[in-house]
CSV table of C-alpha atoms in Angstrom, one decimal:
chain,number,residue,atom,x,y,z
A,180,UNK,CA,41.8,84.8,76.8
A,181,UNK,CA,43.0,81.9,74.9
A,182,UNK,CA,45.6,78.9,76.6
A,183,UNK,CA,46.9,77.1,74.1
A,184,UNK,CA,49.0,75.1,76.2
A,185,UNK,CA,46.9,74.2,79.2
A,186,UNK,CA,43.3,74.7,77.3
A,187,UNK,CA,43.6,75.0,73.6
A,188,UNK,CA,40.4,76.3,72.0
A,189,UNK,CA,40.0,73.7,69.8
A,190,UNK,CA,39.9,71.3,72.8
A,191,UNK,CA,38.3,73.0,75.4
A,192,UNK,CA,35.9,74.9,73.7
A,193,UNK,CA,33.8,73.0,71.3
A,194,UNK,CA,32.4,69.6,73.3
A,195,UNK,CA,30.5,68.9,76.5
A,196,UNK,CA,34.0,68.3,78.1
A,197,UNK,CA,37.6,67.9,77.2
A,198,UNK,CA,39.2,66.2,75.2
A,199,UNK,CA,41.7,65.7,77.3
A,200,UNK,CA,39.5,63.8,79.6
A,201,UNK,CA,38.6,61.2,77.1
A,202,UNK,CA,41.6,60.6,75.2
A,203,UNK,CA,43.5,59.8,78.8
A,204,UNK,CA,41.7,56.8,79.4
A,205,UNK,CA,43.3,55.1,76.3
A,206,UNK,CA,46.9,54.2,74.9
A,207,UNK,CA,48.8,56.3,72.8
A,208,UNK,CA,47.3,55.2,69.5
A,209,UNK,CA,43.9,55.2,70.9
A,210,UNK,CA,44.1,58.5,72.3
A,211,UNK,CA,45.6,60.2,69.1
A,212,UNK,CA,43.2,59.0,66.9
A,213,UNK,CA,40.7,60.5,69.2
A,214,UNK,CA,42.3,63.5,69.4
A,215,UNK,CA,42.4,63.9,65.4
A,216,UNK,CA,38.3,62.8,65.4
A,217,UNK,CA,37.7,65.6,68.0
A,218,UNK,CA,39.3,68.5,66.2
A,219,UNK,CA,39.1,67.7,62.6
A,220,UNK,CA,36.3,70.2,61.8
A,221,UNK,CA,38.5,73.2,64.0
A,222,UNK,CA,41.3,73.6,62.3
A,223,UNK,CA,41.2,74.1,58.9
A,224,UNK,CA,42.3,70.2,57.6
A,225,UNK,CA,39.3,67.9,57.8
A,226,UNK,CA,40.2,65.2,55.3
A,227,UNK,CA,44.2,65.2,57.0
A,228,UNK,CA,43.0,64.9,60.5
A,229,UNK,CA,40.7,62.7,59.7
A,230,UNK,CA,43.6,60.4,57.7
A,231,UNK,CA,45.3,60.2,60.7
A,232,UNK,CA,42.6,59.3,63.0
A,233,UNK,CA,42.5,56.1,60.4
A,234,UNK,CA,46.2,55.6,60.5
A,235,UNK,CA,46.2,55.2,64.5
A,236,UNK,CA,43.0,53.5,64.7
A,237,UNK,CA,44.7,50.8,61.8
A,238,UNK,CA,47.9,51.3,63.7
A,239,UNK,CA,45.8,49.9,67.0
A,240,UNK,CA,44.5,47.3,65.5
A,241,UNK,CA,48.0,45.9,64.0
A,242,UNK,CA,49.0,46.1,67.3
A,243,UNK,CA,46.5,44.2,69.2
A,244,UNK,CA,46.4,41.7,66.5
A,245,UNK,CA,42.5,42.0,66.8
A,246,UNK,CA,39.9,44.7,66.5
A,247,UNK,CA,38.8,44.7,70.3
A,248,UNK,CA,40.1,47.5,72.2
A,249,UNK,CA,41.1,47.7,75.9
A,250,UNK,CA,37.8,49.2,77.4
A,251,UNK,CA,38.4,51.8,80.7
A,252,UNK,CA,35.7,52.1,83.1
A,253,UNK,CA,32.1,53.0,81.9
A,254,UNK,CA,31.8,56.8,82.6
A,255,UNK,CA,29.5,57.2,79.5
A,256,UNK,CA,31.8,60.0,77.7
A,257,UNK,CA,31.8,58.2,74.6
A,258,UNK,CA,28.2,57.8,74.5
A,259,UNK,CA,27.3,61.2,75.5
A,260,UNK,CA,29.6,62.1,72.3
A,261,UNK,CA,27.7,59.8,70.2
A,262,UNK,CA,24.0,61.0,71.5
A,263,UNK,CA,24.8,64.6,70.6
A,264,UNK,CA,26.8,63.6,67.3
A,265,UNK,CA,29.7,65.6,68.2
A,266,UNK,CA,32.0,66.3,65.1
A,267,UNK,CA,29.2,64.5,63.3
A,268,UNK,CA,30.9,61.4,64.1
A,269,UNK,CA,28.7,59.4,65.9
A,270,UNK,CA,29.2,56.1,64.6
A,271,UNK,CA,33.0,56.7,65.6
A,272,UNK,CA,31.8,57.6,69.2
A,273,UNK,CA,29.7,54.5,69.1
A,274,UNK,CA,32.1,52.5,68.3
A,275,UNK,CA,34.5,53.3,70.9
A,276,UNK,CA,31.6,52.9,73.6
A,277,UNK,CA,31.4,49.2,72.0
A,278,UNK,CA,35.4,48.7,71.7
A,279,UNK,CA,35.2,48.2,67.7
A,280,UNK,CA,38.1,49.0,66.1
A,281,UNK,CA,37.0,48.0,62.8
A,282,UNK,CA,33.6,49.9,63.4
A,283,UNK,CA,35.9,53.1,64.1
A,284,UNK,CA,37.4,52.8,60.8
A,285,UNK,CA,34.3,52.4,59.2
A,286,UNK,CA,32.8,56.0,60.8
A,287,UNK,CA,35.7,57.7,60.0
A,288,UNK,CA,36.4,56.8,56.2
A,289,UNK,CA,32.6,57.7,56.2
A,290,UNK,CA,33.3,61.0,57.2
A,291,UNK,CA,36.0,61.3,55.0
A,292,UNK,CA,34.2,60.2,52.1
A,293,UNK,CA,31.6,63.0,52.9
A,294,UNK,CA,33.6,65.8,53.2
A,295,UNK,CA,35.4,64.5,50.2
A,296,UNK,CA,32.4,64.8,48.0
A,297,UNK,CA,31.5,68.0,49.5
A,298,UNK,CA,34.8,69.4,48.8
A,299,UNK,CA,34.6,68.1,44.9
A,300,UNK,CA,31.0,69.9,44.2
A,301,UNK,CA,32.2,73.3,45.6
């Protein structure tokens, strides 16, 4: 059975480890737009989730003043995301291995611009 308070499916269920696990090592902003990258293919919203991966990511950056991000300790999550190319986002997970804010924008509006065009030949 399904927790969607402790273990939501769209979390726990579709990566080689939590999100939760990830998304803790970071601030607020960080961590959100993580959270939005993770799921955006589960729930039914792609292009939204993905818009507010951007938002945090921009929101980040306003806030450090610079595109460098604060960089926990090396336990290779981020790269193991980028290797598989979980969500199809492997230049975001990239990115975050590096600490590129800018290159994090860059992956996602990608994305975005994919399932945009995908979304206009259907």
């Amino acid at each position: 059975m399904t927790d969607n308070v402790n273990h939501p499916s769209h979390y726990a269920d579709n990566g080689p480890f939590e999100c939760i696990e990830l998304t803790q090592q970071y601030d607020f902003c960080l961590g959100n737009a993580i959270k939005y990258v993770w799921r955006h293919n589960d729930k039914g919203k792609p292009v939204e989730d993905l818009s507010k991966a951007l938002w945090y990511v921009q929101r980040e950056i306003d806030r450090m003043g610079e595109p460098g991000i604060y960089m926990p300790g090396d336990d290779g999550l981020p790269a193991r995301l980028s290797v598989i190319d979980f969500a199809h986002m492997a230049g975001f997970w990239h990115a975050l291995d590096v600490g590129d804010l800018e290159l994090m924008k860059q992956a996602i509006q990608s994305r975005i611009d994919t399932l945009t065009k995908q979304e206009d030949a259907e």
